[in-house]
PDB file of N, CA and C in Angstrom:
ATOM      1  N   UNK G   1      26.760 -23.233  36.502  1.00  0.00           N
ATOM      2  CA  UNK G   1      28.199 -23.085  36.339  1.00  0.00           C
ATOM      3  C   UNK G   1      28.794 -22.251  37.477  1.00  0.00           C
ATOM      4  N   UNK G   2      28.288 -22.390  38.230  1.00  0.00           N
ATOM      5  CA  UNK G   2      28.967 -22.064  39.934  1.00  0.00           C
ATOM      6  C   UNK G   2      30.303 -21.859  40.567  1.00  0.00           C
ATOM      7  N   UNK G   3      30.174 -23.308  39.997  1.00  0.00           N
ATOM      8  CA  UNK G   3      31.668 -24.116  39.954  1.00  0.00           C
ATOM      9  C   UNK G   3      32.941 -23.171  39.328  1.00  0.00           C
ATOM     10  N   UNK G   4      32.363 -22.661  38.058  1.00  0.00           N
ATOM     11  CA  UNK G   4      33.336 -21.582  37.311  1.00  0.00           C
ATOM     12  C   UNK G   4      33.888 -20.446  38.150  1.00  0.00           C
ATOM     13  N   UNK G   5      33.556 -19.776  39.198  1.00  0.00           N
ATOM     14  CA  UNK G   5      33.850 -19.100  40.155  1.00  0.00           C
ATOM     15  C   UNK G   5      35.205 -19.522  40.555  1.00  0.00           C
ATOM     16  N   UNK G   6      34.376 -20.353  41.559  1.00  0.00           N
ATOM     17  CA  UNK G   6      35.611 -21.328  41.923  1.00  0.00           C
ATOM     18  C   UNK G   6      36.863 -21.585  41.411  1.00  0.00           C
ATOM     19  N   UNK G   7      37.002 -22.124  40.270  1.00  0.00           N
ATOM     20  CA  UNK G   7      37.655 -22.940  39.671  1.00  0.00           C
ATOM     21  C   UNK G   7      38.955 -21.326  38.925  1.00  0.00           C
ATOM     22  N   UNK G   8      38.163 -20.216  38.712  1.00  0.00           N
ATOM     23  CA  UNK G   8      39.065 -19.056  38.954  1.00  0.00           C
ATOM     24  C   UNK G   8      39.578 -19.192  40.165  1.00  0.00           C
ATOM     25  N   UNK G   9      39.412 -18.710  41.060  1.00  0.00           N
ATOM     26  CA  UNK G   9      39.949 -18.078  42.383  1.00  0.00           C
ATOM     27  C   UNK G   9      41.664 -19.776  42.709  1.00  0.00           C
ATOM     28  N   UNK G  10      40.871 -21.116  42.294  1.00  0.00           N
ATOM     29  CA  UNK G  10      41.722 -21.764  42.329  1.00  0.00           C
ATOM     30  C   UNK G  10      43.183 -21.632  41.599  1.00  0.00           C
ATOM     31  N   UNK G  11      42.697 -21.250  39.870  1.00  0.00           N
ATOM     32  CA  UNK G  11      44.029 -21.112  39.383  1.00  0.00           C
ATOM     33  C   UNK G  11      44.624 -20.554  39.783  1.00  0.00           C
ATOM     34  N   UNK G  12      44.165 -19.282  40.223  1.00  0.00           N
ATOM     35  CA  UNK G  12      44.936 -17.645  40.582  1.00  0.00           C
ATOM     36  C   UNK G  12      45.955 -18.001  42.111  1.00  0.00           C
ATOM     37  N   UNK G  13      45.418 -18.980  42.747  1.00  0.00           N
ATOM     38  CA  UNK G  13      46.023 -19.282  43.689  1.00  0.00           C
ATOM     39  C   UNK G  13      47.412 -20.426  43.560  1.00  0.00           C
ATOM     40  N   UNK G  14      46.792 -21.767  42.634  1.00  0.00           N
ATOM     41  CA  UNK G  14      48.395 -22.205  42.304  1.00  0.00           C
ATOM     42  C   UNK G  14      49.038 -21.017  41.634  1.00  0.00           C
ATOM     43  N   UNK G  15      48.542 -20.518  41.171  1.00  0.00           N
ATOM     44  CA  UNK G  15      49.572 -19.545  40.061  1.00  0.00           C
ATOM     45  C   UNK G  15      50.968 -18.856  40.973  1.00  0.00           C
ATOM     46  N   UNK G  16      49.638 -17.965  41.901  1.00  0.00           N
ATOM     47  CA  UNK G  16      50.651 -17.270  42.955  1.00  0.00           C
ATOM     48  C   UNK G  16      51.543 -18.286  43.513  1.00  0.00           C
ATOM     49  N   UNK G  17      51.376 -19.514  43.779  1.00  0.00           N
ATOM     50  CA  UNK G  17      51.663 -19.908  44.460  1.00  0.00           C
ATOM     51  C   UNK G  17      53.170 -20.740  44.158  1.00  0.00           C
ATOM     52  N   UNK G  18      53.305 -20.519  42.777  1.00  0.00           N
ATOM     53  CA  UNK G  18      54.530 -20.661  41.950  1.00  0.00           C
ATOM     54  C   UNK G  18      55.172 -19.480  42.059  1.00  0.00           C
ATOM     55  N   UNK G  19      54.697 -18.048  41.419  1.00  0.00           N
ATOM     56  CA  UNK G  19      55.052 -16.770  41.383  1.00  0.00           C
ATOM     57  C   UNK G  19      55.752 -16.334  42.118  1.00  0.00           C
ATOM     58  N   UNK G  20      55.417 -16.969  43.660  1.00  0.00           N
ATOM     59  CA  UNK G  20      55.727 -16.064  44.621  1.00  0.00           C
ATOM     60  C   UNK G  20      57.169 -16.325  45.237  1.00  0.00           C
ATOM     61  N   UNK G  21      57.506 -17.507  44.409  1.00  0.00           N
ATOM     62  CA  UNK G  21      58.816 -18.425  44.791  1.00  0.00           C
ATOM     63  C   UNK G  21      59.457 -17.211  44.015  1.00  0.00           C
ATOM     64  N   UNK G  22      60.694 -16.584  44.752  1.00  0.00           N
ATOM     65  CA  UNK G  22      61.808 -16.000  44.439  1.00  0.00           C
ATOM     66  C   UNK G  22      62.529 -17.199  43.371  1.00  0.00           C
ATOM     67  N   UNK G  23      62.829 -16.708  41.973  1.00  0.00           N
ATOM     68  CA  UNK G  23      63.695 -17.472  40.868  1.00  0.00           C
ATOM     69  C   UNK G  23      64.531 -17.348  41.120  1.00  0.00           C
ATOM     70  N   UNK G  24      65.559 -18.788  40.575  1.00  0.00           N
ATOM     71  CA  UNK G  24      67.006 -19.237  41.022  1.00  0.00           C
ATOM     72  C   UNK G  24      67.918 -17.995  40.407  1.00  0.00           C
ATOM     73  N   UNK G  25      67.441 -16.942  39.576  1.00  0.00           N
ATOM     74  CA  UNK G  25      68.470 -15.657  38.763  1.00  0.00           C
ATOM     75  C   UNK G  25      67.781 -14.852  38.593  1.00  0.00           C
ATOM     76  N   UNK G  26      68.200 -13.947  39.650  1.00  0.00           N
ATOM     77  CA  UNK G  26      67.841 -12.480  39.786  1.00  0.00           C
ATOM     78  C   UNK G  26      67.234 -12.060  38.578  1.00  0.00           C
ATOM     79  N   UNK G  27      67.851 -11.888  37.497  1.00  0.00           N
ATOM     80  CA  UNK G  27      67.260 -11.463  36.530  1.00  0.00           C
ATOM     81  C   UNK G  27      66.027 -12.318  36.018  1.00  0.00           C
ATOM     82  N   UNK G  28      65.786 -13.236  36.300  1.00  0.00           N
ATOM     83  CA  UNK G  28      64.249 -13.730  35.906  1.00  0.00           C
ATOM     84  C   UNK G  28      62.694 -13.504  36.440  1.00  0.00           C
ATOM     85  N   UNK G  29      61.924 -12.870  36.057  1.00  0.00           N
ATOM     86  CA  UNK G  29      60.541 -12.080  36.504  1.00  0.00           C
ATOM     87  C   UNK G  29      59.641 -13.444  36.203  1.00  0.00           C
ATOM     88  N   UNK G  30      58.888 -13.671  36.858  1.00  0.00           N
ATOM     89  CA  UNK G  30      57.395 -14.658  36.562  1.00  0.00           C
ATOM     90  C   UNK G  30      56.414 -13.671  36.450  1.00  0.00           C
ATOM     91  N   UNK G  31      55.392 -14.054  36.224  1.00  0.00           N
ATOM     92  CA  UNK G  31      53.914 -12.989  35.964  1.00  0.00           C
ATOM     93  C   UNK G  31      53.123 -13.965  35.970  1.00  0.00           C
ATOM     94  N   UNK G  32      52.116 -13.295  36.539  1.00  0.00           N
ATOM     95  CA  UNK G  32      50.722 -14.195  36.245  1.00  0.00           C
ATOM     96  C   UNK G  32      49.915 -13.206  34.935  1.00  0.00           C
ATOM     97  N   UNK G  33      49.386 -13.322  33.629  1.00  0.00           N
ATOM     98  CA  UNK G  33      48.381 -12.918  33.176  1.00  0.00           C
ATOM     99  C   UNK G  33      47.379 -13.358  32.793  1.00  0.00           C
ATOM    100  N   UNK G  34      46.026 -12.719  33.565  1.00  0.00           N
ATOM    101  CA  UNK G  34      44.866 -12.885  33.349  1.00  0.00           C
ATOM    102  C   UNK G  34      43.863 -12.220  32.158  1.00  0.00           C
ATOM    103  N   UNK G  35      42.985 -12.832  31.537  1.00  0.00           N
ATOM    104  CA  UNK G  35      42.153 -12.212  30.682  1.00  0.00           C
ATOM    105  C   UNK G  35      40.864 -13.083  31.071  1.00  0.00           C
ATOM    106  N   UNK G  36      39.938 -12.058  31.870  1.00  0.00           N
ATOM    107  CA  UNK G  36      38.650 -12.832  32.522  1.00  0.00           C
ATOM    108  C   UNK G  36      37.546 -12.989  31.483  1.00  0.00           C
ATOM    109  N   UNK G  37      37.868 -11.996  30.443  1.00  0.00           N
ATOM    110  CA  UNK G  37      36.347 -12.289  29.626  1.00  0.00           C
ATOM    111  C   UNK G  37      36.541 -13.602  29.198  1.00  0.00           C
ATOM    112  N   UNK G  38      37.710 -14.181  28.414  1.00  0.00           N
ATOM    113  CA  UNK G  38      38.112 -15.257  27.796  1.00  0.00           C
ATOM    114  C   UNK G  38      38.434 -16.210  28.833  1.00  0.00           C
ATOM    115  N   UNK G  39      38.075 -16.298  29.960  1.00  0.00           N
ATOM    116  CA  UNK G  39      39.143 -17.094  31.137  1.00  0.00           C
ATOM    117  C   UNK G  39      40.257 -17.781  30.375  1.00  0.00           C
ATOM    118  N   UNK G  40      41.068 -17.060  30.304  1.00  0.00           N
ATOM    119  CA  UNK G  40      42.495 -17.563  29.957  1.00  0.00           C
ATOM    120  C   UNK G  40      43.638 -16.843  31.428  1.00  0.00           C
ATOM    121  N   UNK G  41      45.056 -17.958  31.531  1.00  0.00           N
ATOM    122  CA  UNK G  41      45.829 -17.950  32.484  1.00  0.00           C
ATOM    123  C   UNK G  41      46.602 -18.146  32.626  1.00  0.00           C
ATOM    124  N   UNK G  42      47.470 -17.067  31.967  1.00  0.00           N
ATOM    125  CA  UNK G  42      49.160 -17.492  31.759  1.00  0.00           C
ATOM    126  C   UNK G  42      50.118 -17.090  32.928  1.00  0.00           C
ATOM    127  N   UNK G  43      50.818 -18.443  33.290  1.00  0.00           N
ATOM    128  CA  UNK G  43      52.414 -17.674  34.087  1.00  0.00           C
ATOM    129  C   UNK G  43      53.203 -18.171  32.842  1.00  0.00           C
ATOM    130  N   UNK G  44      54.214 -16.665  32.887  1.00  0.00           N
ATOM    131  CA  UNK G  44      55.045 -16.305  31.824  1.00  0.00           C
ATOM    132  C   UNK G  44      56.455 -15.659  32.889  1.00  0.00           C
ATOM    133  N   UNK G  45      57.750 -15.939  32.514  1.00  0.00           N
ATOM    134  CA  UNK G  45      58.305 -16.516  32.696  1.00  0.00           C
ATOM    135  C   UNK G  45      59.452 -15.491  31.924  1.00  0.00           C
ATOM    136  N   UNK G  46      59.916 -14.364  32.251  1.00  0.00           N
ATOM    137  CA  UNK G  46      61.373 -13.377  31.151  1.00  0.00           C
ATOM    138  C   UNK G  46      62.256 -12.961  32.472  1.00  0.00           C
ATOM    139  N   UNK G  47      62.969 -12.691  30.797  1.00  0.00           N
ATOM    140  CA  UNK G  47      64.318 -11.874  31.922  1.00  0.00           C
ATOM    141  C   UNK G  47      65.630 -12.681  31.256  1.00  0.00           C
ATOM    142  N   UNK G  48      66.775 -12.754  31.828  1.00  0.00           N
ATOM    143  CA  UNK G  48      68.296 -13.053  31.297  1.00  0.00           C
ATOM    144  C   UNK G  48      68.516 -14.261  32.123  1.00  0.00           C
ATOM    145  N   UNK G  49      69.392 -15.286  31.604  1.00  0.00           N
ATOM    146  CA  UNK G  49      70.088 -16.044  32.222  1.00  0.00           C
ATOM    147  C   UNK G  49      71.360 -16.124  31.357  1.00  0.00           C
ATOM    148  N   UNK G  50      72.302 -15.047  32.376  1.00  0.00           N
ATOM    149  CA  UNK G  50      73.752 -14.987  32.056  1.00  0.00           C
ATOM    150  C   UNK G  50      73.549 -14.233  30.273  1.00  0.00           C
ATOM    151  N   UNK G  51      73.499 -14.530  29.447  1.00  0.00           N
ATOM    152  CA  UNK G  51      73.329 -13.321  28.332  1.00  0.00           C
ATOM    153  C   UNK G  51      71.871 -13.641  27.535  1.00  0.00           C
ATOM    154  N   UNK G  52      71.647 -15.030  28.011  1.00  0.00           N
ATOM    155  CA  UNK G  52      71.020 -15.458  26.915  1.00  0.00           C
ATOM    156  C   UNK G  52      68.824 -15.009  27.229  1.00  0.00           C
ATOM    157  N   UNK G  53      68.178 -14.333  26.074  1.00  0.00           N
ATOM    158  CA  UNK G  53      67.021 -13.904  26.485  1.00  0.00           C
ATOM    159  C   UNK G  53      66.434 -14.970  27.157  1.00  0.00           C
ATOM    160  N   UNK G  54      65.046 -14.904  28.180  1.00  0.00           N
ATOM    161  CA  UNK G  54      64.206 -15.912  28.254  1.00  0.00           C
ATOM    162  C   UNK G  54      62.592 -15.247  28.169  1.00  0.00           C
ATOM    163  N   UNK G  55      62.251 -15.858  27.407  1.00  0.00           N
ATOM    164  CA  UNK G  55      60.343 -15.305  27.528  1.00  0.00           C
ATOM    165  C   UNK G  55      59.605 -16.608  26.996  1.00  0.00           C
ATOM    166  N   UNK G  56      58.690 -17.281  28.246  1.00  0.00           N
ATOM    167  CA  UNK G  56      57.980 -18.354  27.896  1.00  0.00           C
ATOM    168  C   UNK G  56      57.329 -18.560  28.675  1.00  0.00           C
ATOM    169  N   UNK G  57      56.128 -18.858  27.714  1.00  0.00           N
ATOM    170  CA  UNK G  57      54.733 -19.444  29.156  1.00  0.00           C
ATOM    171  C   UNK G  57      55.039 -20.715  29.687  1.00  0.00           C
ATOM    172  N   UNK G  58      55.041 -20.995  30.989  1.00  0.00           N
ATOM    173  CA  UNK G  58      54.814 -22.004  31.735  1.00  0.00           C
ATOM    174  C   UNK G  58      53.751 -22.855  32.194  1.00  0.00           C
ATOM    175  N   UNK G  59      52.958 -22.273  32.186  1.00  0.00           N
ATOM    176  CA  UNK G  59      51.151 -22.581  32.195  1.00  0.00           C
ATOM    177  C   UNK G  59      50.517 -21.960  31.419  1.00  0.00           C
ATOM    178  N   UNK G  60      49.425 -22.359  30.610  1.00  0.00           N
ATOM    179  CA  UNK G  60      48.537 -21.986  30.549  1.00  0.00           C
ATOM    180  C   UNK G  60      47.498 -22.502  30.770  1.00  0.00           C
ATOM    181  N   UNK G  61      46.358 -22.414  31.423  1.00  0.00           N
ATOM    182  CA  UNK G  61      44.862 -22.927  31.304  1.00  0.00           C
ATOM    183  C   UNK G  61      43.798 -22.102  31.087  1.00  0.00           C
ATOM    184  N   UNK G  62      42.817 -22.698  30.549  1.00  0.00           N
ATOM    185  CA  UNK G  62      41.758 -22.160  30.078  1.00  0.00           C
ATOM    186  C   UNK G  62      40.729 -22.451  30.476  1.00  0.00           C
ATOM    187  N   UNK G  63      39.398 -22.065  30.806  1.00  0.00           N
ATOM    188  CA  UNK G  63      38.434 -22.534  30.837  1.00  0.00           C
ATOM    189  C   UNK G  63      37.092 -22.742  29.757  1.00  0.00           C
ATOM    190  N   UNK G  64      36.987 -23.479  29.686  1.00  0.00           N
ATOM    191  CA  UNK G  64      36.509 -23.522  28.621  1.00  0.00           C
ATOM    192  C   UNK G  64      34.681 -24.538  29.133  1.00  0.00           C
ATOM    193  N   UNK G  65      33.774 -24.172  28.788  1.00  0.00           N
ATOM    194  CA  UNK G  65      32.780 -25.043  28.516  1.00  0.00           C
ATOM    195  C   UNK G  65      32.750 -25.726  30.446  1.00  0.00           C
ATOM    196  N   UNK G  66      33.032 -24.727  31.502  1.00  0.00           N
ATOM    197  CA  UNK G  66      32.972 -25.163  32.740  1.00  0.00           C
ATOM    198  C   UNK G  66      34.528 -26.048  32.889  1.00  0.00           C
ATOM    199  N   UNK G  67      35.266 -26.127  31.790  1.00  0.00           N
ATOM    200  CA  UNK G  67      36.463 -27.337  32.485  1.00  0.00           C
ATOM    201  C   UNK G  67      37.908 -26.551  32.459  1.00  0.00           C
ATOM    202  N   UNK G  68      38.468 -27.247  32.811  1.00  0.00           N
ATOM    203  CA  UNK G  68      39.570 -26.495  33.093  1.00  0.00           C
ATOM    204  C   UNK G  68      40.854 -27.093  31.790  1.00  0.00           C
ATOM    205  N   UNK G  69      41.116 -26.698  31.442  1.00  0.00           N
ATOM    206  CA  UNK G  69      42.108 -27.377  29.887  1.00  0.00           C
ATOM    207  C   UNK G  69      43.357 -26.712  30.125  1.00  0.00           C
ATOM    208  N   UNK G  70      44.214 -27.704  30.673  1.00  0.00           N
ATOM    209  CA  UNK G  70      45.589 -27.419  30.767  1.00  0.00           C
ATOM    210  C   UNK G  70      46.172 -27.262  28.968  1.00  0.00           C
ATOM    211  N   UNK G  71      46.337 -26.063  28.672  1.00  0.00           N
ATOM    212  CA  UNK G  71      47.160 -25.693  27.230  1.00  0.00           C
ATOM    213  C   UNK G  71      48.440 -25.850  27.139  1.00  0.00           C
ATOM    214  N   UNK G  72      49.258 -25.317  28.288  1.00  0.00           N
ATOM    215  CA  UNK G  72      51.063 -25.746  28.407  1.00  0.00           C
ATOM    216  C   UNK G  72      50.992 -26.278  29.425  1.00  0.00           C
ATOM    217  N   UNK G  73      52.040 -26.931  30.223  1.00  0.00           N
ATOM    218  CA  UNK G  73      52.270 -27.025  31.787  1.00  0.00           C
ATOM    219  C   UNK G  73      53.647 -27.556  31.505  1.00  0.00           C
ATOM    220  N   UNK G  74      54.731 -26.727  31.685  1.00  0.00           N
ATOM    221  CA  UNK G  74      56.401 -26.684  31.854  1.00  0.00           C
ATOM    222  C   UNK G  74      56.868 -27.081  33.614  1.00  0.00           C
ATOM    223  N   UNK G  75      55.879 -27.509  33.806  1.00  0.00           N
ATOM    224  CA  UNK G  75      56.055 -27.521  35.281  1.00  0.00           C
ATOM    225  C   UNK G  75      55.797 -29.183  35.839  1.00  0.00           C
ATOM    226  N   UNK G  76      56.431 -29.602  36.854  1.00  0.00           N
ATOM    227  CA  UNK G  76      56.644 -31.408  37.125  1.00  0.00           C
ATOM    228  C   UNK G  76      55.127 -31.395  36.975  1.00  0.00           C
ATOM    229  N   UNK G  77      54.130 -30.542  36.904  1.00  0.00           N
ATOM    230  CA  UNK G  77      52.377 -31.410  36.908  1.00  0.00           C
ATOM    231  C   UNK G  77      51.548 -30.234  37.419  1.00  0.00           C
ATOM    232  N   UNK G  78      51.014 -29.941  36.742  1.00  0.00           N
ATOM    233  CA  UNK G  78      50.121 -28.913  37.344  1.00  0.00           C
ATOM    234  C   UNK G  78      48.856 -28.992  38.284  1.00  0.00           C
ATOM    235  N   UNK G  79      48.210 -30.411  37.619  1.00  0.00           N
ATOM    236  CA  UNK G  79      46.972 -30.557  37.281  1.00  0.00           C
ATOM    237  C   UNK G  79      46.633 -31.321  39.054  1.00  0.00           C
ATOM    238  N   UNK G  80      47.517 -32.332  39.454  1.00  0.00           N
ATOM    239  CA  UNK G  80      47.139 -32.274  41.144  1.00  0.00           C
ATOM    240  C   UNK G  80      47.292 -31.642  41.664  1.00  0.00           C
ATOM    241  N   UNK G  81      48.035 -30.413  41.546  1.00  0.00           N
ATOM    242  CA  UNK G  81      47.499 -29.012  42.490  1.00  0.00           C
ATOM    243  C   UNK G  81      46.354 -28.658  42.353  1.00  0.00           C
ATOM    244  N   UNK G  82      45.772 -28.552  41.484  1.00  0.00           N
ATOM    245  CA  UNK G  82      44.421 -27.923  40.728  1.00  0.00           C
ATOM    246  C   UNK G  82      43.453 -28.924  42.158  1.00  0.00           C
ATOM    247  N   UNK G  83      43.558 -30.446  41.489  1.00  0.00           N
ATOM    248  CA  UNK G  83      42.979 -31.424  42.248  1.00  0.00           C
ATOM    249  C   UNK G  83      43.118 -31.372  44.169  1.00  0.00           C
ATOM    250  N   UNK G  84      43.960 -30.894  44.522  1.00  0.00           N
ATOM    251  CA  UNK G  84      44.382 -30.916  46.059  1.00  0.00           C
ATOM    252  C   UNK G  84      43.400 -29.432  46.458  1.00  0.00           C
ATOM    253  N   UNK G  85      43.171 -28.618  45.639  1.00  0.00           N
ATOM    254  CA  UNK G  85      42.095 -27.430  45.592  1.00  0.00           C
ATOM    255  C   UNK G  85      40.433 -27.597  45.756  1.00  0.00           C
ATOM    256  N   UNK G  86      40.344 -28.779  45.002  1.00  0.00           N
ATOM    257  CA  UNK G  86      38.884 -29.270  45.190  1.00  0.00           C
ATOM    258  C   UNK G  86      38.664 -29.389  43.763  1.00  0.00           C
ATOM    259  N   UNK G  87      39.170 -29.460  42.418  1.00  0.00           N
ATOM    260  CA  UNK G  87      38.773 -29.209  40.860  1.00  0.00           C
ATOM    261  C   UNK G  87      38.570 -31.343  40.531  1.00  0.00           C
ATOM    262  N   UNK G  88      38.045 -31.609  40.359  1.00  0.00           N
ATOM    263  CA  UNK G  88      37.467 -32.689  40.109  1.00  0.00           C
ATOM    264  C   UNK G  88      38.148 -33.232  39.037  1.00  0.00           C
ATOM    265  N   UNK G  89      39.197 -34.351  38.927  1.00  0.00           N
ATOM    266  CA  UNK G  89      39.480 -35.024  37.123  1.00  0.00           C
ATOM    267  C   UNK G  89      38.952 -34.758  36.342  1.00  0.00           C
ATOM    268  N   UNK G  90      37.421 -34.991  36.310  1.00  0.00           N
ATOM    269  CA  UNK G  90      36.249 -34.813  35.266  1.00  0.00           C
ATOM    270  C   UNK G  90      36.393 -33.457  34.405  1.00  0.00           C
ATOM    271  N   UNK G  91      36.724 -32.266  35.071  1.00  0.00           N
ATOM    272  CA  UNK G  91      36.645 -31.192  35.257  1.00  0.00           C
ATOM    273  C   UNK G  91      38.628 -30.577  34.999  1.00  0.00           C
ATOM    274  N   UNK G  92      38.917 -31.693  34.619  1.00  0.00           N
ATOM    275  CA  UNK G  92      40.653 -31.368  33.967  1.00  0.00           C
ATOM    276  C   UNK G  92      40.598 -31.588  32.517  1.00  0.00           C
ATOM    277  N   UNK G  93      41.373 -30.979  31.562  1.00  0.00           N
ATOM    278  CA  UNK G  93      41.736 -31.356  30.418  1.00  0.00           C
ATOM    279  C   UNK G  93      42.904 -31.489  30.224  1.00  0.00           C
ATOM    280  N   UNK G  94      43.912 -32.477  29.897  1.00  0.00           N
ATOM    281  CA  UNK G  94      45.544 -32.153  29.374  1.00  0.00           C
ATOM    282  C   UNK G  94      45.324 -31.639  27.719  1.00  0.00           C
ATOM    283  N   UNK G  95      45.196 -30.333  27.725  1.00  0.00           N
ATOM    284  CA  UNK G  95      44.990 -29.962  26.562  1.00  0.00           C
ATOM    285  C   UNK G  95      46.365 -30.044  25.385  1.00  0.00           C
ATOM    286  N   UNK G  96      47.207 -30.367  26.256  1.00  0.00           N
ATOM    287  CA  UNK G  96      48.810 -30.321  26.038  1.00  0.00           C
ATOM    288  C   UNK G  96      49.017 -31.730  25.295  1.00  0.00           C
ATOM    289  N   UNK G  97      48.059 -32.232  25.830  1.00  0.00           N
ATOM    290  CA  UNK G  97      48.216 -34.284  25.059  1.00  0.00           C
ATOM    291  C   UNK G  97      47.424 -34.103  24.367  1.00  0.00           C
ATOM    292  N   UNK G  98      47.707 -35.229  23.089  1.00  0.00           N
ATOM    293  CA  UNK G  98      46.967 -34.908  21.772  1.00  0.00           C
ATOM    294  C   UNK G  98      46.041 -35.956  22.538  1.00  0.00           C
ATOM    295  N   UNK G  99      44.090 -35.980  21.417  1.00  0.00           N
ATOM    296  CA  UNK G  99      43.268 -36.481  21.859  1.00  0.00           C
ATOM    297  C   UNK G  99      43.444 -37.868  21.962  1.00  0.00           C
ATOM    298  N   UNK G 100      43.888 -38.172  20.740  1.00  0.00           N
ATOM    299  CA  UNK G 100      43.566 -40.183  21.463  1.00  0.00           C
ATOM    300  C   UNK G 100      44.792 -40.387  22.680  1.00  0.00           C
ATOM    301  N   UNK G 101      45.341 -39.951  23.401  1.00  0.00           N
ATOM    302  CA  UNK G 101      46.181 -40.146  24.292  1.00  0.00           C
ATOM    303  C   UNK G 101      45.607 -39.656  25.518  1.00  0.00           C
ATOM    304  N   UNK G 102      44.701 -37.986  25.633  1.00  0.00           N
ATOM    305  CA  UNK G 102      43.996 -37.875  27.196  1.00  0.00           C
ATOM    306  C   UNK G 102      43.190 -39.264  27.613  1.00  0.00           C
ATOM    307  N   UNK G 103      42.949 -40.310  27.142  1.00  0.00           N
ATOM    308  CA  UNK G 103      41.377 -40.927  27.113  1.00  0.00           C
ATOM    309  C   UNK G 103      42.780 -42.157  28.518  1.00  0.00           C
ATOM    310  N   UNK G 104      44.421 -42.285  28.148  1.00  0.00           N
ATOM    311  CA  UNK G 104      44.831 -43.240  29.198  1.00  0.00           C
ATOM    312  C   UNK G 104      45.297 -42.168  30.320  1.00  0.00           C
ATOM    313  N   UNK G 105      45.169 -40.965  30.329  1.00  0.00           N
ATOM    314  CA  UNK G 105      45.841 -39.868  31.878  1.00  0.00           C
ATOM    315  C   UNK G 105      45.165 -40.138  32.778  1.00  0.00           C
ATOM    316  N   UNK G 106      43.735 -40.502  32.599  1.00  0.00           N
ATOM    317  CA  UNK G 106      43.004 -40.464  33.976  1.00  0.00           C
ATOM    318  C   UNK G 106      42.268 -39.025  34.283  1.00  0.00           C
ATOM    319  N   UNK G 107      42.023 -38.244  32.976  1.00  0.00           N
ATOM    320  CA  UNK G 107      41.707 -36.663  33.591  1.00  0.00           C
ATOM    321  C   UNK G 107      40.509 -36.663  32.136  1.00  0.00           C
ATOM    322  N   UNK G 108      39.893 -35.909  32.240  1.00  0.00           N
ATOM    323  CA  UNK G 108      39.024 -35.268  30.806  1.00  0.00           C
ATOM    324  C   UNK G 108      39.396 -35.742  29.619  1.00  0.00           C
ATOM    325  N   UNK G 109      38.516 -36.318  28.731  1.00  0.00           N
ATOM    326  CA  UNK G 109      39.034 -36.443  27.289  1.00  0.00           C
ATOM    327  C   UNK G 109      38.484 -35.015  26.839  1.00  0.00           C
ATOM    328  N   UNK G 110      37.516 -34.410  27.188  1.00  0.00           N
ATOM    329  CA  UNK G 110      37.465 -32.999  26.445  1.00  0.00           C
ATOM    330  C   UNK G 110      36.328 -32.552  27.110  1.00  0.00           C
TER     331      UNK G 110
END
């Protein structure tokens, strides 16, 4: 499980790589949070727009069992960034699509 290395240092990098984009309203903060024992990987997403609160994950993935299991993705697609990194289909989950539906994405049924 080698690969699991890897496949950290990858998320952490799309992550930033959203993060680092200055948001369209000042008042909105992104975060990346990590929890390595569990490999879990949230960008989360607060702050005001005009009065109204905002707090919501935008990603999450997990690793799980060597694969990578997209849990949210609020974002046009997460999962070919992952792929343009070197992370293999095989090695994707849309954890976000219920099961009899990953089997037509083209990525991990589980």
């Amino acid at each position: 499980m080698e690969h699991v290395e890897k496949y950290r240092e990858i998320i952490l990098k799309v992550l930033r790589e959203h993060t680092e984009i200055p948001p369209a309203y000042n008042d909105i903060t992104d975060e990346i949070i990590v929890d390595r024992e569990t490999d879990r990987y949230l960008w989360m997403t607060r702050g005001y727009q005009k009065h109204k609160r905002i707090h919501a994950c935008v990603v999450r993935i997990d690793i799980i069992d060597g694969k990578l299991w997209i849990q949210q993705d609020n974002t046009e697609g997460i999962a070919p960034e992952l792929e343009q990194y070197g992370v293999p289909k095989e090695h994707i989950v849309l954890g976000f699509r219920s099961p009899d539906v990953r089997q037509y994405t083209g990525y991990a049924v589980e």
